[in-house]
PDB file of C-alpha atoms and ligand atoms in Angstrom:
ATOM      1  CA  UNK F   1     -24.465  94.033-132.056  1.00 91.00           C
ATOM      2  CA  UNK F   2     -24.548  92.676-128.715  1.00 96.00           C
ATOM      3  CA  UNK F   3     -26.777  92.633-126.160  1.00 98.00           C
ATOM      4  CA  UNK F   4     -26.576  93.260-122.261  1.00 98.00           C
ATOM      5  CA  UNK F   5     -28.388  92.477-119.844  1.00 98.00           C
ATOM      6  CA  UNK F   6     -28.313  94.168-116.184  1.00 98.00           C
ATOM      7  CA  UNK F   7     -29.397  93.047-112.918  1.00 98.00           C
ATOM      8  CA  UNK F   8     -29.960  95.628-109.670  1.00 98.00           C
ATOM      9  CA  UNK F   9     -31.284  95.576-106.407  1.00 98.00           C
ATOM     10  CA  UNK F  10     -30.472  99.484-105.688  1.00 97.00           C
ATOM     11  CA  UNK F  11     -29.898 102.915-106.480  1.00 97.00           C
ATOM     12  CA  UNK F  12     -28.322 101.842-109.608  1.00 98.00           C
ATOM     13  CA  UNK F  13     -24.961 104.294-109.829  1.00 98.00           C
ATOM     14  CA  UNK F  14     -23.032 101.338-111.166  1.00 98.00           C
ATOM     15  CA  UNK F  15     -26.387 101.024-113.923  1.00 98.00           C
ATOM     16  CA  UNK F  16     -26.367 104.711-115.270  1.00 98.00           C
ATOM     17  CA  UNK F  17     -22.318 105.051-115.203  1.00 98.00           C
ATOM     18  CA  UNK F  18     -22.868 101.741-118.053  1.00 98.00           C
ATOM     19  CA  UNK F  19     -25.669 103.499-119.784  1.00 98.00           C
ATOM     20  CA  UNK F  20     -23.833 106.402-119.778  1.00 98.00           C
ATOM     21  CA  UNK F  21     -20.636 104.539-121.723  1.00 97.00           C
ATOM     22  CA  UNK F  22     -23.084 102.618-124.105  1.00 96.00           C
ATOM     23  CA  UNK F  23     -24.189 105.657-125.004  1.00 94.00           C
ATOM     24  CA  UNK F  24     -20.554 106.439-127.110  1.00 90.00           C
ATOM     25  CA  UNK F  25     -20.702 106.013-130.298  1.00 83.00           C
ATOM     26  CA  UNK F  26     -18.370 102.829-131.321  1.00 91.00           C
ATOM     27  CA  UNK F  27     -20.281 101.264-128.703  1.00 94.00           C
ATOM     28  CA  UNK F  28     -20.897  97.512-129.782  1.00 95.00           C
ATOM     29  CA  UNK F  29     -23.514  96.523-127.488  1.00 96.00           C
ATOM     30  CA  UNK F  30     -27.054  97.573-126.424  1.00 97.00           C
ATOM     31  CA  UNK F  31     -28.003  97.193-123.229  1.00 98.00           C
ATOM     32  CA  UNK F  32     -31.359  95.467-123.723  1.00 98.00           C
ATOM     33  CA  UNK F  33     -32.906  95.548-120.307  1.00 98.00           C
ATOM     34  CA  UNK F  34     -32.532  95.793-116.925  1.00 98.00           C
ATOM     35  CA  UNK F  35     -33.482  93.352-114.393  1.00 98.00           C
ATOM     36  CA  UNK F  36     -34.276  94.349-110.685  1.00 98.00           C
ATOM     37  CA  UNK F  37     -35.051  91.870-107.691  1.00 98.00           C
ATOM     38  CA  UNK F  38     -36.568  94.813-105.984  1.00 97.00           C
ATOM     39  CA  UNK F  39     -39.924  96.470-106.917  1.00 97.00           C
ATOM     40  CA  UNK F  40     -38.827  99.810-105.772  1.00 97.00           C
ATOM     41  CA  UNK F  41     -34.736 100.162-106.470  1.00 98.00           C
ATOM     42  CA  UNK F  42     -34.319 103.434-107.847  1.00 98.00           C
ATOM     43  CA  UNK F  43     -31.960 102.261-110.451  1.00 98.00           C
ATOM     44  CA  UNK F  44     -35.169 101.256-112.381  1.00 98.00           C
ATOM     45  CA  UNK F  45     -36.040 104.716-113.198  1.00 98.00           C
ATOM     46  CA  UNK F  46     -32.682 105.311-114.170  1.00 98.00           C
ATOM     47  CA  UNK F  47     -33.407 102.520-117.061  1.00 98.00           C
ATOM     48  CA  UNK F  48     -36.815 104.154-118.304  1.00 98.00           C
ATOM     49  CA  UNK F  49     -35.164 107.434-117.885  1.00 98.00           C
ATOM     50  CA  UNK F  50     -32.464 105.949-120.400  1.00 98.00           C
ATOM     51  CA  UNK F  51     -35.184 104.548-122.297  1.00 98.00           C
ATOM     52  CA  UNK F  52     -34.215 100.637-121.590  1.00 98.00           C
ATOM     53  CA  UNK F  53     -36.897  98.339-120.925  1.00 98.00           C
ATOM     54  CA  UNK F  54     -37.384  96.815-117.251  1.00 98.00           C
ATOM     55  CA  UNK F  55     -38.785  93.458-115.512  1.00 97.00           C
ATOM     56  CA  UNK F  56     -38.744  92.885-112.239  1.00 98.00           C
ATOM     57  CA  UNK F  57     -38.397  89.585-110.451  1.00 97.00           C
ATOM     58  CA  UNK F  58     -39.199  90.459-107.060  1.00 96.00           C
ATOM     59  CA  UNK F  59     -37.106  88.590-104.047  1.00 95.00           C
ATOM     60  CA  UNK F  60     -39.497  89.643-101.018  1.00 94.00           C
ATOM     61  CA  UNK F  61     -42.519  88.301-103.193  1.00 93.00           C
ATOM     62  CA  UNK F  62     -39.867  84.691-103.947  1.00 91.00           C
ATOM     63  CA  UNK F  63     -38.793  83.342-100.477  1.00 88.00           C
ATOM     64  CA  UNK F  64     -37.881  80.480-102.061  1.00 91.00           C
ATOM     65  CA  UNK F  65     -34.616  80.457-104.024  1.00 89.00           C
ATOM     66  CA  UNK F  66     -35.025  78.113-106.496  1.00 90.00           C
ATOM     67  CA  UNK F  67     -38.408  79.557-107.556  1.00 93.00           C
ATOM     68  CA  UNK F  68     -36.687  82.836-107.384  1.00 96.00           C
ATOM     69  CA  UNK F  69     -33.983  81.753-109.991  1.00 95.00           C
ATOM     70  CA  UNK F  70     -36.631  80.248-112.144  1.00 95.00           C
ATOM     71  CA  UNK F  71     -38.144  83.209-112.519  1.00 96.00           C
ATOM     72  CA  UNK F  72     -35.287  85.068-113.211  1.00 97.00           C
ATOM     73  CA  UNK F  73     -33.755  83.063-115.649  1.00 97.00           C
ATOM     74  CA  UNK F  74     -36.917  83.441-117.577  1.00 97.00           C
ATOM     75  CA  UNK F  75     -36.772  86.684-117.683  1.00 97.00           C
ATOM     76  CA  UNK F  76     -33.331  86.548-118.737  1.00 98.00           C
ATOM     77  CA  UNK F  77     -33.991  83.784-121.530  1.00 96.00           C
ATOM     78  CA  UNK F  78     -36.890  86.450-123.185  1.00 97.00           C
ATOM     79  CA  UNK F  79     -33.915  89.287-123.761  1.00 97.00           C
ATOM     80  CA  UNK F  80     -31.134  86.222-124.955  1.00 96.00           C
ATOM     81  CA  UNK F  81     -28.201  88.353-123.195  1.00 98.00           C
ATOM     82  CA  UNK F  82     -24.601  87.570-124.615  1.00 97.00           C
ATOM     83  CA  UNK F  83     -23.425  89.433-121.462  1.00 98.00           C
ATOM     84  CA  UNK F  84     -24.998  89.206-117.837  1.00 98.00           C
ATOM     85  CA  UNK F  85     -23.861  92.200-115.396  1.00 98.00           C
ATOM     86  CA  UNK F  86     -24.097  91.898-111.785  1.00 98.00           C
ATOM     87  CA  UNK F  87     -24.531  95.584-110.989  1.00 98.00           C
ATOM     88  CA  UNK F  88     -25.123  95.959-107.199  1.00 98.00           C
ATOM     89  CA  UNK F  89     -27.305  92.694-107.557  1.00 97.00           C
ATOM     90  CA  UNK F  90     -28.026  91.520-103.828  1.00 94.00           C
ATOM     91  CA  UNK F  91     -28.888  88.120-104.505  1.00 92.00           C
ATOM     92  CA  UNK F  92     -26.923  84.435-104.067  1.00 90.00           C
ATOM     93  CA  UNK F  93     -27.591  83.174-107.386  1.00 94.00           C
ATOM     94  CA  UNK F  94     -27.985  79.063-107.541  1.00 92.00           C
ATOM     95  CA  UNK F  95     -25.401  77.257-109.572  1.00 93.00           C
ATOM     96  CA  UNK F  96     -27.272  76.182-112.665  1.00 94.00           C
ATOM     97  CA  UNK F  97     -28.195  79.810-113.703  1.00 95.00           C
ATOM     98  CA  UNK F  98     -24.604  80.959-112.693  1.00 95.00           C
ATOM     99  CA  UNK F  99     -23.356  77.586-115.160  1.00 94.00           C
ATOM    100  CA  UNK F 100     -26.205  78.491-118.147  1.00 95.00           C
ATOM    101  CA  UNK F 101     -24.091  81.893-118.161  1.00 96.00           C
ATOM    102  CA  UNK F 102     -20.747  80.655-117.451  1.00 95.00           C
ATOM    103  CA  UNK F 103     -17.902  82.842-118.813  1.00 96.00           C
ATOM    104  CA  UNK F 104     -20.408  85.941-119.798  1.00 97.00           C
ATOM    105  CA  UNK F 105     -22.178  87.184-116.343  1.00 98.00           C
ATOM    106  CA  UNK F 106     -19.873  89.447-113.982  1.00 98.00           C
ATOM    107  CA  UNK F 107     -19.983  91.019-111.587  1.00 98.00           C
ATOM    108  CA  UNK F 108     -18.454  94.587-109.488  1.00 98.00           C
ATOM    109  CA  UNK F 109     -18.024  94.517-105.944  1.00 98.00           C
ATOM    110  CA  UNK F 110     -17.246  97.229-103.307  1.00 98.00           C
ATOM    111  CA  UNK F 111     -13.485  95.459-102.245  1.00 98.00           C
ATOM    112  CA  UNK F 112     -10.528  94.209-102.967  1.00 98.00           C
ATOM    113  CA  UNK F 113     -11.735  90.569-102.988  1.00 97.00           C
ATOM    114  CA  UNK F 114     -10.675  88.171-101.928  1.00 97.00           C
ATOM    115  CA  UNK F 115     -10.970  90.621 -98.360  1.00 98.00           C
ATOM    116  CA  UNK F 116     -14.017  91.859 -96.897  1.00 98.00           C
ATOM    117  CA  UNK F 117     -16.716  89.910 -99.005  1.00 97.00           C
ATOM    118  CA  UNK F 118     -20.813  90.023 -98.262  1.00 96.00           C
ATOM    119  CA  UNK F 119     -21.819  93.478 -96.865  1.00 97.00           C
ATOM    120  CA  UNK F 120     -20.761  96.266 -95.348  1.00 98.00           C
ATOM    121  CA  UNK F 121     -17.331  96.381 -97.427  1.00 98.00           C
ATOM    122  CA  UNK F 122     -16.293  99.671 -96.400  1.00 98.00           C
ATOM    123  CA  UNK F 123     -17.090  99.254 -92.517  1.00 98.00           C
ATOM    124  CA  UNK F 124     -14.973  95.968 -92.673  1.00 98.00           C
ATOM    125  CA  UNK F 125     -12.534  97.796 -94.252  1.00 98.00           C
ATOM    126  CA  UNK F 126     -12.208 100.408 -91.669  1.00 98.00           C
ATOM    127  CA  UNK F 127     -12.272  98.186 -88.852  1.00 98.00           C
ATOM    128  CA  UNK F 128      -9.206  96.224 -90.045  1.00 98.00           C
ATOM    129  CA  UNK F 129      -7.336  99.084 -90.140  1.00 98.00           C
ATOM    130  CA  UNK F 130      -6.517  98.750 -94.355  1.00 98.00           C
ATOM    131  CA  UNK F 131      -4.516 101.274 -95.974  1.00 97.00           C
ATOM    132  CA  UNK F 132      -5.718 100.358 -99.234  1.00 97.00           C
ATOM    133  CA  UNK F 133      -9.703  99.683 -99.993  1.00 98.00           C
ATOM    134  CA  UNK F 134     -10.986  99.444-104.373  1.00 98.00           C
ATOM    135  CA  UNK F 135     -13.583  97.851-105.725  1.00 98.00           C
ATOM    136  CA  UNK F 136     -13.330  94.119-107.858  1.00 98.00           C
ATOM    137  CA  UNK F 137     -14.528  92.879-111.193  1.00 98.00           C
ATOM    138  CA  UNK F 138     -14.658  89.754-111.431  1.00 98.00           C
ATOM    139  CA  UNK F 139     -16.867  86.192-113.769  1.00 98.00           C
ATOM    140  CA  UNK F 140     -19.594  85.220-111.170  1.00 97.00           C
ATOM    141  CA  UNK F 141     -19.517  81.765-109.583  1.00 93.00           C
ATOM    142  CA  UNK F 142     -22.006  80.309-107.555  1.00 88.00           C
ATOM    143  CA  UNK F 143     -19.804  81.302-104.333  1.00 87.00           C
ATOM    144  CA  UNK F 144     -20.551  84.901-103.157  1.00 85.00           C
ATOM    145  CA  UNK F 145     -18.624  87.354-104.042  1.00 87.00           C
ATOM    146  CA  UNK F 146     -15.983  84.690-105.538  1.00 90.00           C
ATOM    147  CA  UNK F 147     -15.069  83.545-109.253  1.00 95.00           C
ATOM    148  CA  UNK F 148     -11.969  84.455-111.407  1.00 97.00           C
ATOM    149  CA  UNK F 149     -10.522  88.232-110.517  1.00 97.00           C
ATOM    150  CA  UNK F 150     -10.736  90.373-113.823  1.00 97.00           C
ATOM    151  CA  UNK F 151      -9.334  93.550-112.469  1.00 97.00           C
ATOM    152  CA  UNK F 152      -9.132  96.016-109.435  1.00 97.00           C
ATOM    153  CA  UNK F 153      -9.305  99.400-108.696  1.00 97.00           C
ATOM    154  CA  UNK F 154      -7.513 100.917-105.654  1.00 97.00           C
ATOM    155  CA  UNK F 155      -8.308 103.858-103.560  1.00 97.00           C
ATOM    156  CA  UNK F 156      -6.147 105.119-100.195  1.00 97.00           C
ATOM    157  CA  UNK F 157      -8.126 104.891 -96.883  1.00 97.00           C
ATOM    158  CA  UNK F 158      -7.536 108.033 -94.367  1.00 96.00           C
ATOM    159  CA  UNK F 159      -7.321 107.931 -91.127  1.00 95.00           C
ATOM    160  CA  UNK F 160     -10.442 110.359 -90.611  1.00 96.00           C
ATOM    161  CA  UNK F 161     -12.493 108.420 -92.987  1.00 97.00           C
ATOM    162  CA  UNK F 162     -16.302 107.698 -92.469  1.00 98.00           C
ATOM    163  CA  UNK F 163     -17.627 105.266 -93.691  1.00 98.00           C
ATOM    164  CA  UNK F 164     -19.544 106.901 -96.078  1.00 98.00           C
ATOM    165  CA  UNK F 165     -16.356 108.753 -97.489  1.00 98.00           C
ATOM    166  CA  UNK F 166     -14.735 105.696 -98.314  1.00 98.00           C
ATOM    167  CA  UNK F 167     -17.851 104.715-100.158  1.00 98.00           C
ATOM    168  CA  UNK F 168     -18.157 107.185-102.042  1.00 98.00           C
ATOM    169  CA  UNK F 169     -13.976 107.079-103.059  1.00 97.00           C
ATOM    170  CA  UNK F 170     -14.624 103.694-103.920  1.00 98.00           C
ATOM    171  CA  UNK F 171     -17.927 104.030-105.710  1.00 98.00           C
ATOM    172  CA  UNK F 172     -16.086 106.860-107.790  1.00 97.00           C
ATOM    173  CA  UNK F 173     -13.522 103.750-109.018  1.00 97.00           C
ATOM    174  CA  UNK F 174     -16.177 101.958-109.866  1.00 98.00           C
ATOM    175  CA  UNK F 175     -17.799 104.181-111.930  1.00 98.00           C
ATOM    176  CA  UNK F 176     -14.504 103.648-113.909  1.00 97.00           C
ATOM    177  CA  UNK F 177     -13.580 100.155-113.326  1.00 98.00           C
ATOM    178  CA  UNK F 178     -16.885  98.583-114.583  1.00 98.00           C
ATOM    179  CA  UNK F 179     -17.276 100.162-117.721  1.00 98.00           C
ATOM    180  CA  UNK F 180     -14.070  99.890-118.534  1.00 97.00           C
ATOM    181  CA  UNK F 181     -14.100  95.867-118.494  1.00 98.00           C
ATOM    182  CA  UNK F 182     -17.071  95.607-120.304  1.00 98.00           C
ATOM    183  CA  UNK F 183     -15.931  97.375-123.343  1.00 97.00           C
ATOM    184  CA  UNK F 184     -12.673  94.564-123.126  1.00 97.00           C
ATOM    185  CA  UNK F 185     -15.516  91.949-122.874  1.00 97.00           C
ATOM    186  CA  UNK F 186     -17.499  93.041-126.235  1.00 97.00           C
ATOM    187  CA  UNK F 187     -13.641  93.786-127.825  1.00 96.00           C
ATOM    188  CA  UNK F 188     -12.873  90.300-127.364  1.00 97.00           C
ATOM    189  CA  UNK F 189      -9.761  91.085-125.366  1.00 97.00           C
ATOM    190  CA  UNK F 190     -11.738  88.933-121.632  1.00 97.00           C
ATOM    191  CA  UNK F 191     -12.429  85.691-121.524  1.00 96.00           C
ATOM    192  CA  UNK F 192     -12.609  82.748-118.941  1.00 96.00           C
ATOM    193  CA  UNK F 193     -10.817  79.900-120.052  1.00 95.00           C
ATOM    194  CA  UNK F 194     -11.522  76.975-117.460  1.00 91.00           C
ATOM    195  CA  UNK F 195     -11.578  78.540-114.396  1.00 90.00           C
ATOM    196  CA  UNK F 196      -8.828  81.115-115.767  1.00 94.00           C
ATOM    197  CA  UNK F 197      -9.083  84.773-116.931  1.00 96.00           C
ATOM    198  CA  UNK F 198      -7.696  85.584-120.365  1.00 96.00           C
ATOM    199  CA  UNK F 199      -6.814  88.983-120.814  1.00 94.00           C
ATOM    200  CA  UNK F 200      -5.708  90.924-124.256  1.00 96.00           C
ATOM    201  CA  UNK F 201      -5.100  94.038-122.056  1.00 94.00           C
ATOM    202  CA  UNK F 202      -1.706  95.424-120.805  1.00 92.00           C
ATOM    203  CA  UNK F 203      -1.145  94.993-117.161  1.00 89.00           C
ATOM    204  CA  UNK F 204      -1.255  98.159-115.805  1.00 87.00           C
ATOM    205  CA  UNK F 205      -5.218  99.041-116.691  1.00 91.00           C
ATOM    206  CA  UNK F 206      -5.862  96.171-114.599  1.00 94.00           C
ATOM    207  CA  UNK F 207      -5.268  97.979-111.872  1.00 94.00           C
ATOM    208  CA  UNK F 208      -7.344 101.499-111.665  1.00 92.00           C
ATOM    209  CA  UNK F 209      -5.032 103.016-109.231  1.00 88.00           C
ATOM    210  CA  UNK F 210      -6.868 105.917-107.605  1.00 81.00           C
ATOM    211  CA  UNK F 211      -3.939 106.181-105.221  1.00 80.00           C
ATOM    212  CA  UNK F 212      -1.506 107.464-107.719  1.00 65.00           C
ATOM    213  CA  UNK F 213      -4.270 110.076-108.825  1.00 62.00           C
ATOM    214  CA  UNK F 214      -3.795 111.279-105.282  1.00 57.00           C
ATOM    215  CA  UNK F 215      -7.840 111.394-104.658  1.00 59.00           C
ATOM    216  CA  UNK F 216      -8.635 113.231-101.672  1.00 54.00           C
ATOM    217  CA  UNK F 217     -12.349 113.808-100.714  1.00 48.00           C
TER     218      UNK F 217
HETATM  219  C1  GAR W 301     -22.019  98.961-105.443  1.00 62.59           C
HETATM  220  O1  GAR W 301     -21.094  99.500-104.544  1.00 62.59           O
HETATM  221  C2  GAR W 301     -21.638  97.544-105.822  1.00 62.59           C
HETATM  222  O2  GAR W 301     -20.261  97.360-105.910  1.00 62.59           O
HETATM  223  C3  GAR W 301     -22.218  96.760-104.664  1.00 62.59           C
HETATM  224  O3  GAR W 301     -23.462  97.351-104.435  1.00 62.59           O
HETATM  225  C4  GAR W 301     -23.364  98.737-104.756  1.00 62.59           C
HETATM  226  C5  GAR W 301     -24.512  99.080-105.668  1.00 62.59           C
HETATM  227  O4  GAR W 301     -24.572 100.454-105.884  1.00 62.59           O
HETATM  228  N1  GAR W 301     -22.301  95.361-104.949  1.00 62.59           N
HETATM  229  C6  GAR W 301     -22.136  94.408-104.047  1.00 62.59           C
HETATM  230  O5  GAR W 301     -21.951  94.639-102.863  1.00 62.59           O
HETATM  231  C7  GAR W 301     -22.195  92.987-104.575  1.00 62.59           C
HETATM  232  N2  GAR W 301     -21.681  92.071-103.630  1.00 62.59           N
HETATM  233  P1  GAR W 301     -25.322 101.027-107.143  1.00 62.59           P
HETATM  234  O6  GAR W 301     -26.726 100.431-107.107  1.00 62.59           O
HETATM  235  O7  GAR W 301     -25.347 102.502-106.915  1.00 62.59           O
HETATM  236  O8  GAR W 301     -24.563 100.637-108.368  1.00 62.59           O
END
């Protein structure tokens, strides 16, 4: 059985919707703990609600980014993850953690990369006038928000969209997207060859398309 490990800074939607699909059954994983760089993110109480154990490596109590990334990969080396998931994780991590998981740490983030990295995904979105906005999974790299493209999940933008509707259409994908590529990760059908992805997985689940589903909020 293998083990996950997941990192949050938040509320921890993207956490529970992976608890939620390791609870199944023919699950092969466990997701071992969960690893926040805040103190107070929510999404830890939705691990000890789940019953998953926690650590925290605080950021505002590690200025310093090297000592930060010490810490944390100590905490990661006491739960020896085969898998590493970047679940609204809101730190740069430096290159020789990113390399000591190289090919098993991804990550989800809030756009169709490569537009709109960083923050603020959905209010970039909307002020470049976009008819399309999703959500990316993709292998981590030291660069933010970069590294090999796994798959993508699309969702319309309207023209009376808030920002917070988009978010939540796109956080909805998500939900969907994430989970989704993990269970191709522990199937063996994902892996990063080089700086390629190899995927055992037809070509249209690589793209959710929420578009087609005609979501409307
Ligand atoms: C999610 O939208 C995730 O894609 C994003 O943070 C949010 C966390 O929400 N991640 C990034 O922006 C990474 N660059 P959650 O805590 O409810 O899962």
């Amino acid at each position: 059985m293998k083990s996950i490990v997941i990192l949050i800074s938040g509320r921890g939607t993207n956490l529970k919707a992976l608890i939620d699909a390791a609870r199944l059954e023919d699950w092969p994983a466990r997701i071992v703990a969960v690893i926040s760089s805040r103190e107070h993110a929510a999404g830890l109480a939705v691990a000890l609600k789940a019953g998953i154990a926690v650590d925290v490596v605080d950021a505002a109590a590690h200025p310093d980014r090297l000592l930060f990334d010490q810490k944390l990969a100590q905490a990661l080396s006491r739960h020896q993850p085969d898998l590493v998931l970047l679940a609204g994780f809101m730190r740069i991590l430096s290159e020789d953690l990113v390399r000591d998981y190289h090919g098993r740490m991804l990550n989800i983030h809030p756009s169709l990369l490569p537009a709109f990295k960083g923050l603020h995904t959905h209010r970039q979105a909307l002020a470049a006038g976009v008819r399309v906005h999703g959500a990316t999974v993709h292998f981590v790299v030291p660069e933010l928000d970069h590294g090999p493209i796994i798959a993508q999940a699309a969702v319309p933008v309207f023209p009376e969209d808030s920002e917070s509707a988009l978010a939540a259409r796109v956080l909805a994908e998500e939900h969907r997207l994430y989970p989704r590529v993990v269970r191709w990760m522990l199937d063996g059908r994902l892996a990063l060859v080089g700086s390629r992805v190899r995927v055992d997985v037809p070509q249209d689940q690589l793209l959710l398309d929420g578009i087609v589903k005609g979501v409307r909020s």
